[in-house]
Amino acid sequence: MNIDIADDKLLSRKKPTFAINQPLQAYLKKYNRESKISVSYDDLLRFQGAVTVYDKNDDDTLWVRCYYPDHEREHIDRDLKHIYDILHSDGRDQSLEFLSVDAVDYCTFGNTKPFRIKIRNILNDGHTYFYVKKADSSRVYGLELEHLLSPHRINFLVSNDTLIEEHIAGIPGDEFIEDYLEACDHQERTQIAKEFVKFNERCLIRLLGDMRAYNYVIIPTHDFDRVSYAIRAIDFDQQCYEGRMKVYRPQFFKENVPMVMNVADCLKNESIEQYKKEERALIAKRLINTQSRYKALIKCMRADNISETAKLKQLKRELHNYTGDIKFKTCRTMGSVLNTALEFIRRNYSAE
């Protein structure tokens, strides 16, 4: 794995929001991703005031806690609890009396600017989160592709121009690198290196960009004699938007240099190539196993506009040079580019 890092201008300054068109809306309805909710992203923007949220070290988290007028808070709380019930249960509101909205936080950093909702179960004092965002078709494609092609399932809902995402638990990558990586033993660091190689390959194959350290989480799982780790994306804003291929390879972001150095320290080149092949083969299998749903999604994506002409031309050229597959030259949309990339994997790494 190369240790070269990307420059600070790798990403465009601001990615525009792409509206959800009718074919994608029909897809979401067919696969139960659409729901009617009574509070929208724009409704939550009408907060009356906010205070800064600090972490355990008293550092600014770039989140602010929002407060709403008394005459609006009651119905906002009720509607947010209803959303939680739809997301995690049957939506019949039978458990609403046992739920409490403990916080509505707003992120002031990045393109997405989500709201983070903290829901507490008053019976056992357990809590969880979900996020309310502005609906964006490229983000929705990213979420659905994560569900179909990654080792992880993900739960989300779309209602008109509002997107609801479940919380993905784990240690943020930047926090893990700073506070935990150095303390890991050699076996753990080797396993983390393996997972980073596979994560890096998975992002490239499905064209998920901007996996800087704060856009993924590390998930430790305790076994009886060891701790294993998984790496999982938590931000899907940059699905098939940028033109530079490096954007889709986490190894080229400077924030991930410690992870790349760990790969170089723990793995031989032969092992790195083997793990890349394993991930390609797994994605090929998932493509086959989800063929009907994937075809329906990619049909929407191929007819959609989720990038810019110059970026499309650049990515086509770079992927053609990287793979040698001439089919990239005839792609007319980012959806076609992604389909060509995935079909290349299926043809070359499927056991069938």
CSV table of C-alpha atoms in Angstrom, one decimal:
chain,number,residue,atom,x,y,z
A,1,MET,CA,0.0,0.0,0.0
A,2,ASN,CA,1.4,3.4,-1.0
A,3,ILE,CA,2.2,5.8,1.8
A,4,ASP,CA,1.8,8.9,-0.5
A,5,ILE,CA,-0.9,11.2,0.9
A,6,ALA,CA,-3.4,13.4,-0.9
A,7,ASP,CA,-3.1,17.2,-1.1
A,8,ASP,CA,-5.5,19.4,0.8
A,9,LYS,CA,-7.4,20.3,-2.4
A,10,LEU,CA,-8.4,16.7,-3.2
A,11,LEU,CA,-12.0,17.4,-2.6
A,12,SER,CA,-14.2,20.1,-4.0
A,13,ARG,CA,-15.0,22.9,-1.6
A,14,LYS,CA,-18.7,22.1,-1.4
A,15,LYS,CA,-20.8,19.3,-2.9
A,16,PRO,CA,-24.2,20.4,-4.1
A,17,THR,CA,-27.4,18.7,-3.0
A,18,PHE,CA,-29.1,16.5,-5.6
A,19,ALA,CA,-32.9,16.2,-5.4
A,20,ILE,CA,-34.4,12.7,-5.3
A,21,ASN,CA,-36.1,12.0,-8.6
A,22,GLN,CA,-39.2,10.0,-9.3
A,23,PRO,CA,-37.5,6.7,-10.2
A,24,LEU,CA,-35.4,6.7,-7.0
A,25,GLN,CA,-38.5,7.7,-5.0
A,26,ALA,CA,-40.4,4.7,-6.5
A,27,TYR,CA,-37.4,2.4,-5.6
A,28,LEU,CA,-37.4,3.7,-2.0
A,29,LYS,CA,-41.1,3.0,-1.7
A,30,LYS,CA,-40.8,-0.5,-3.1
A,31,TYR,CA,-38.1,-1.5,-0.6
A,32,ASN,CA,-39.7,0.2,2.4
A,33,ARG,CA,-37.3,3.0,2.6
A,34,GLU,CA,-40.0,5.7,2.3
A,35,SER,CA,-42.1,6.9,5.2
A,36,LYS,CA,-44.4,9.8,6.0
A,37,ILE,CA,-43.2,11.7,9.0
A,38,SER,CA,-44.6,15.0,10.4
A,39,VAL,CA,-41.3,16.8,11.3
A,40,SER,CA,-38.8,17.7,8.7
A,41,TYR,CA,-35.2,18.9,8.6
A,42,ASP,CA,-36.3,22.4,7.9
A,43,ASP,CA,-38.6,22.3,11.0
A,44,LEU,CA,-35.7,21.4,13.2
A,45,LEU,CA,-33.8,24.4,11.9
A,46,ARG,CA,-36.2,26.7,13.6
A,47,PHE,CA,-34.5,26.4,17.0
A,48,GLN,CA,-34.6,29.4,19.3
A,49,GLY,CA,-31.1,29.1,20.8
A,50,ALA,CA,-28.2,26.8,21.1
A,51,VAL,CA,-25.1,26.1,23.4
A,52,THR,CA,-21.8,24.5,22.5
A,53,VAL,CA,-21.4,20.8,23.2
A,54,TYR,CA,-18.0,19.9,24.7
A,55,ASP,CA,-16.4,16.5,24.9
A,56,LYS,CA,-14.9,14.9,28.0
A,57,ASN,CA,-11.7,16.9,27.5
A,58,ASP,CA,-13.6,20.2,27.3
A,59,ASP,CA,-12.8,20.5,23.6
A,60,ASP,CA,-15.4,22.0,21.2
A,61,THR,CA,-17.1,19.1,19.4
A,62,LEU,CA,-18.5,21.4,16.6
A,63,TRP,CA,-22.0,20.3,17.7
A,64,VAL,CA,-24.4,22.7,19.4
A,65,ARG,CA,-27.4,21.7,21.6
A,66,CYS,CA,-30.6,23.3,20.3
A,67,TYR,CA,-33.5,24.7,22.2
A,68,TYR,CA,-37.0,25.3,20.9
A,69,PRO,CA,-39.9,27.5,22.0
A,70,ASP,CA,-42.2,25.9,24.6
A,71,HIS,CA,-45.2,25.9,22.2
A,72,GLU,CA,-43.2,23.9,19.6
A,73,ARG,CA,-41.2,21.6,21.8
A,74,GLU,CA,-44.0,19.3,22.8
A,75,HIS,CA,-45.0,18.4,19.2
A,76,ILE,CA,-41.3,18.2,18.1
A,77,ASP,CA,-40.6,15.7,20.9
A,78,ARG,CA,-43.6,13.7,20.0
A,79,ASP,CA,-42.7,13.6,16.3
A,80,LEU,CA,-39.1,12.7,17.0
A,81,LYS,CA,-40.2,9.8,19.2
A,82,HIS,CA,-42.5,8.6,16.5
A,83,ILE,CA,-39.6,8.7,14.0
A,84,TYR,CA,-37.6,6.6,16.4
A,85,ASP,CA,-40.5,4.1,16.6
A,86,ILE,CA,-40.8,3.8,12.8
A,87,LEU,CA,-37.0,3.4,12.5
A,88,HIS,CA,-36.6,0.7,15.1
A,89,SER,CA,-40.0,-0.8,15.6
A,90,ASP,CA,-43.4,-1.1,13.9
A,91,GLY,CA,-44.4,2.6,14.1
A,92,ARG,CA,-47.5,1.9,16.2
A,93,ASP,CA,-46.4,4.3,18.9
A,94,GLN,CA,-47.1,1.8,21.7
A,95,SER,CA,-43.8,2.6,23.4
A,96,LEU,CA,-43.7,6.4,23.1
A,97,GLU,CA,-44.7,6.9,26.7
A,98,PHE,CA,-41.4,5.1,27.7
A,99,LEU,CA,-39.2,7.3,25.5
A,100,SER,CA,-37.7,10.7,26.1
A,101,VAL,CA,-35.9,13.1,23.8
A,102,ASP,CA,-32.9,14.1,25.8
A,103,ALA,CA,-31.1,16.2,23.2
A,104,VAL,CA,-31.4,17.7,19.8
A,105,ASP,CA,-27.9,18.6,18.6
A,106,TYR,CA,-26.9,20.4,15.4
A,107,CYS,CA,-23.5,19.9,13.6
A,108,THR,CA,-21.9,23.1,12.4
A,109,PHE,CA,-19.2,21.3,10.5
A,110,GLY,CA,-19.1,19.9,6.9
A,111,ASN,CA,-21.6,19.8,4.1
A,112,THR,CA,-24.3,17.6,5.7
A,113,LYS,CA,-25.0,19.7,8.8
A,114,PRO,CA,-27.1,17.0,10.4
A,115,PHE,CA,-29.2,17.0,13.5
A,116,ARG,CA,-28.4,14.3,16.1
A,117,ILE,CA,-31.3,13.2,18.2
A,118,LYS,CA,-30.7,11.4,21.6
A,119,ILE,CA,-33.5,9.1,22.6
A,120,ARG,CA,-33.6,7.7,26.1
A,121,ASN,CA,-35.7,4.7,27.3
A,122,ILE,CA,-36.9,5.9,30.8
A,123,LEU,CA,-37.5,2.3,32.0
A,124,ASN,CA,-33.8,1.3,31.9
A,125,ASP,CA,-32.0,4.6,31.2
A,126,GLY,CA,-30.5,3.3,28.0
A,127,HIS,CA,-30.1,5.7,25.1
A,128,THR,CA,-29.4,5.7,21.4
A,129,TYR,CA,-29.2,8.2,18.6
A,130,PHE,CA,-30.5,8.9,15.1
A,131,TYR,CA,-29.8,11.6,12.6
A,132,VAL,CA,-32.0,14.0,10.6
A,133,LYS,CA,-30.5,15.3,7.4
A,134,LYS,CA,-31.4,17.0,4.2
A,135,ALA,CA,-32.3,14.3,1.7
A,136,ASP,CA,-29.7,14.1,-1.1
A,137,SER,CA,-29.9,11.4,-3.9
A,138,SER,CA,-26.2,10.7,-3.9
A,139,ARG,CA,-26.2,10.2,-0.1
A,140,VAL,CA,-29.2,7.9,-0.5
A,141,TYR,CA,-27.4,5.9,-3.1
A,142,GLY,CA,-24.4,5.6,-0.8
A,143,LEU,CA,-26.6,4.3,2.1
A,144,GLU,CA,-28.3,1.7,-0.1
A,145,LEU,CA,-25.1,0.5,-1.7
A,146,GLU,CA,-23.6,0.2,1.9
A,147,HIS,CA,-26.6,-2.0,2.7
A,148,LEU,CA,-26.2,-4.2,-0.4
A,149,LEU,CA,-22.5,-4.5,-0.9
A,150,SER,CA,-20.8,-4.1,2.5
A,151,PRO,CA,-20.6,-6.6,5.4
A,152,HIS,CA,-23.0,-4.4,7.3
A,153,ARG,CA,-26.8,-3.6,7.1
A,154,ILE,CA,-28.0,-0.1,7.6
A,155,ASN,CA,-31.4,1.4,8.4
A,156,PHE,CA,-32.6,4.7,7.0
A,157,LEU,CA,-35.9,6.4,5.9
A,158,VAL,CA,-36.7,9.1,3.4
A,159,SER,CA,-39.7,11.5,3.7
A,160,ASN,CA,-39.9,14.1,1.0
A,161,ASP,CA,-36.7,16.2,1.4
A,162,THR,CA,-35.8,14.7,4.8
A,163,LEU,CA,-33.5,11.8,5.5
A,164,ILE,CA,-33.4,9.8,8.7
A,165,GLU,CA,-30.4,7.6,9.5
A,166,GLU,CA,-29.8,5.3,12.3
A,167,HIS,CA,-26.7,5.8,14.5
A,168,ILE,CA,-23.7,3.6,13.7
A,169,ALA,CA,-21.9,2.8,16.9
A,170,GLY,CA,-18.1,2.7,17.1
A,171,ILE,CA,-15.0,4.7,17.9
A,172,PRO,CA,-14.5,7.5,15.5
A,173,GLY,CA,-11.4,6.8,13.4
A,174,ASP,CA,-9.6,10.0,14.4
A,175,GLU,CA,-10.2,9.3,18.0
A,176,PHE,CA,-9.1,5.7,17.7
A,177,ILE,CA,-5.9,6.7,15.9
A,178,GLU,CA,-5.1,9.3,18.6
A,179,ASP,CA,-6.1,7.4,21.7
A,180,TYR,CA,-6.1,3.6,21.0
A,181,LEU,CA,-3.9,2.6,18.1
A,182,GLU,CA,-0.6,2.9,19.8
A,183,ALA,CA,-1.7,0.8,22.8
A,184,CYS,CA,-2.8,-2.2,20.6
A,185,ASP,CA,-0.5,-5.2,20.7
A,186,HIS,CA,1.0,-6.6,17.5
A,187,GLN,CA,-1.8,-9.1,16.9
A,188,GLU,CA,-4.4,-6.4,17.2
A,189,ARG,CA,-2.5,-4.0,15.0
A,190,THR,CA,-2.1,-6.7,12.3
A,191,GLN,CA,-5.8,-7.3,12.4
A,192,ILE,CA,-6.5,-3.6,12.1
A,193,ALA,CA,-4.1,-3.4,9.2
A,194,LYS,CA,-6.0,-6.2,7.4
A,195,GLU,CA,-9.3,-4.5,7.9
A,196,PHE,CA,-8.0,-1.1,6.7
A,197,VAL,CA,-6.8,-2.8,3.5
A,198,LYS,CA,-10.2,-4.4,2.9
A,199,PHE,CA,-12.0,-1.1,3.8
A,200,ASN,CA,-9.8,0.8,1.4
A,201,GLU,CA,-10.5,-1.6,-1.4
A,202,ARG,CA,-14.3,-1.7,-0.7
A,203,CYS,CA,-14.5,2.1,-0.9
A,204,LEU,CA,-12.7,2.2,-4.2
A,205,ILE,CA,-14.8,-0.6,-5.8
A,206,ARG,CA,-18.1,1.1,-4.9
A,207,LEU,CA,-16.8,4.6,-5.4
A,208,LEU,CA,-17.5,5.9,-1.8
A,209,GLY,CA,-15.3,9.0,-1.3
A,210,ASP,CA,-14.0,11.2,1.5
A,211,MET,CA,-13.2,8.5,4.0
A,212,ARG,CA,-11.1,10.7,6.2
A,213,ALA,CA,-10.6,9.4,9.7
A,214,TYR,CA,-13.7,11.2,11.2
A,215,ASN,CA,-15.9,9.7,8.5
A,216,TYR,CA,-15.6,6.1,9.6
A,217,VAL,CA,-15.6,4.2,12.9
A,218,ILE,CA,-13.6,1.4,14.4
A,219,ILE,CA,-15.7,-1.3,16.0
A,220,PRO,CA,-14.0,-3.5,18.6
A,221,THR,CA,-15.5,-6.9,19.3
A,222,HIS,CA,-14.3,-8.8,22.4
A,223,ASP,CA,-13.9,-12.5,21.9
A,224,PHE,CA,-12.9,-14.9,24.7
A,225,ASP,CA,-9.1,-14.6,24.0
A,226,ARG,CA,-8.8,-11.5,21.8
A,227,VAL,CA,-10.3,-8.3,20.5
A,228,SER,CA,-11.2,-8.1,16.8
A,229,TYR,CA,-11.9,-5.0,14.9
A,230,ALA,CA,-14.1,-3.9,12.0
A,231,ILE,CA,-14.0,-0.6,10.1
A,232,ARG,CA,-17.3,0.9,8.9
A,233,ALA,CA,-18.2,4.1,7.0
A,234,ILE,CA,-20.5,6.5,8.7
A,235,ASP,CA,-20.7,9.3,6.1
A,236,PHE,CA,-22.1,8.7,2.6
A,237,ASP,CA,-22.2,12.2,1.3
A,238,GLN,CA,-19.5,11.6,-1.3
A,239,GLN,CA,-21.0,8.7,-3.3
A,240,CYS,CA,-19.9,8.9,-7.0
A,241,TYR,CA,-19.4,12.7,-7.0
A,242,GLU,CA,-15.7,13.5,-7.3
A,243,GLY,CA,-13.5,13.0,-10.4
A,244,ARG,CA,-10.2,12.0,-8.9
A,245,MET,CA,-9.8,8.3,-8.2
A,246,LYS,CA,-7.7,9.1,-5.1
A,247,VAL,CA,-10.8,10.5,-3.4
A,248,TYR,CA,-12.2,6.9,-3.3
A,249,ARG,CA,-9.1,5.5,-1.6
A,250,PRO,CA,-8.9,6.2,2.2
A,251,GLN,CA,-5.1,5.5,2.1
A,252,PHE,CA,-4.5,8.9,0.3
A,253,PHE,CA,-6.0,11.1,3.0
A,254,LYS,CA,-3.4,12.6,5.3
A,255,GLU,CA,-5.7,11.9,8.3
A,256,ASN,CA,-5.2,8.2,7.7
A,257,VAL,CA,-1.4,8.2,7.5
A,258,PRO,CA,-1.1,6.4,10.9
A,259,MET,CA,-3.3,3.6,9.5
A,260,VAL,CA,-1.3,3.4,6.3
A,261,MET,CA,1.9,3.2,8.3
A,262,ASN,CA,0.4,0.5,10.4
A,263,VAL,CA,-0.3,-1.5,7.3
A,264,ALA,CA,3.3,-1.0,6.1
A,265,ASP,CA,4.6,-2.2,9.5
A,266,CYS,CA,2.4,-5.2,9.9
A,267,LEU,CA,1.7,-6.7,6.4
A,268,LYS,CA,3.8,-7.9,3.6
A,269,ASN,CA,2.9,-6.9,0.0
A,270,GLU,CA,1.7,-10.4,-0.7
A,271,SER,CA,-0.7,-10.3,2.2
A,272,ILE,CA,-2.0,-6.9,1.1
A,273,GLU,CA,-2.7,-8.2,-2.4
A,274,GLN,CA,-4.4,-11.3,-0.9
A,275,TYR,CA,-6.8,-9.2,1.2
A,276,LYS,CA,-7.6,-7.0,-1.7
A,277,LYS,CA,-8.6,-10.1,-3.8
A,278,GLU,CA,-10.6,-11.4,-0.9
A,279,GLU,CA,-12.6,-8.2,-0.7
A,280,ARG,CA,-13.2,-8.2,-4.4
A,281,ALA,CA,-14.5,-11.7,-4.3
A,282,LEU,CA,-16.8,-10.9,-1.4
A,283,ILE,CA,-18.3,-8.0,-3.3
A,284,ALA,CA,-18.8,-10.1,-6.3
A,285,LYS,CA,-20.7,-12.6,-4.2
A,286,ARG,CA,-22.9,-9.9,-2.7
A,287,LEU,CA,-23.6,-8.6,-6.2
A,288,ILE,CA,-24.9,-12.0,-7.2
A,289,ASN,CA,-26.9,-12.5,-4.0
A,290,THR,CA,-28.6,-9.1,-4.3
A,291,GLN,CA,-28.9,-9.0,-8.0
A,292,SER,CA,-32.6,-8.1,-8.3
A,293,ARG,CA,-32.4,-5.2,-5.9
A,294,TYR,CA,-29.0,-4.0,-7.2
A,295,LYS,CA,-30.3,-3.9,-10.7
A,296,ALA,CA,-33.3,-1.8,-9.7
A,297,LEU,CA,-31.0,0.6,-7.8
A,298,ILE,CA,-28.4,0.9,-10.5
A,299,LYS,CA,-31.2,1.5,-13.1
A,300,CYS,CA,-32.2,4.6,-11.1
A,301,MET,CA,-28.6,5.6,-10.7
A,302,ARG,CA,-27.6,5.3,-14.3
A,303,ALA,CA,-30.5,7.7,-15.3
A,304,ASP,CA,-29.7,10.2,-12.5
A,305,ASN,CA,-27.4,13.2,-12.4
A,306,ILE,CA,-25.3,13.2,-9.3
A,307,SER,CA,-22.1,14.9,-10.4
A,308,GLU,CA,-20.6,17.3,-12.9
A,309,THR,CA,-19.5,16.6,-16.5
A,310,ALA,CA,-15.8,17.5,-15.9
A,311,LYS,CA,-15.7,15.1,-12.8
A,312,LEU,CA,-17.4,12.4,-14.8
A,313,LYS,CA,-14.9,12.6,-17.6
A,314,GLN,CA,-11.9,12.6,-15.2
A,315,LEU,CA,-13.1,9.6,-13.3
A,316,LYS,CA,-13.8,7.6,-16.5
A,317,ARG,CA,-10.3,8.3,-17.7
A,318,GLU,CA,-8.6,7.4,-14.5
A,319,LEU,CA,-10.6,4.2,-14.0
A,320,HIS,CA,-9.9,3.2,-17.6
A,321,ASN,CA,-6.2,3.7,-17.0
A,322,TYR,CA,-6.3,1.8,-13.7
A,323,THR,CA,-8.3,-1.2,-14.9
A,324,GLY,CA,-7.7,-1.3,-18.7
A,325,ASP,CA,-11.5,-1.8,-19.2
A,326,ILE,CA,-12.5,0.2,-22.3
A,327,LYS,CA,-16.2,0.1,-21.2
A,328,PHE,CA,-15.5,3.1,-18.9
A,329,LYS,CA,-15.1,5.3,-22.0
A,330,THR,CA,-18.7,4.9,-23.0
A,331,CYS,CA,-20.2,5.7,-19.6
A,332,ARG,CA,-22.5,8.8,-19.6
A,333,THR,CA,-23.4,9.1,-15.9
A,334,MET,CA,-21.7,8.3,-12.6
A,335,GLY,CA,-24.2,5.5,-12.2
A,336,SER,CA,-22.9,3.9,-15.4
A,337,VAL,CA,-19.3,4.3,-14.1
A,338,LEU,CA,-20.2,2.5,-10.9
A,339,ASN,CA,-22.0,-0.2,-12.7
A,340,THR,CA,-19.0,-0.7,-15.0
A,341,ALA,CA,-16.7,-0.9,-12.0
A,342,LEU,CA,-18.9,-3.5,-10.2
A,343,GLU,CA,-19.4,-5.6,-13.4
A,344,PHE,CA,-15.6,-5.6,-13.8
A,345,ILE,CA,-15.3,-7.0,-10.3
A,346,ARG,CA,-18.1,-9.6,-10.9
A,347,ARG,CA,-16.5,-10.8,-14.2
A,348,ASN,CA,-13.0,-11.2,-12.8
A,349,TYR,CA,-13.6,-12.3,-9.2
A,350,SER,CA,-16.8,-14.3,-9.2
A,351,ALA,CA,-16.6,-18.0,-8.6
A,352,GLU,CA,-19.4,-18.6,-11.0
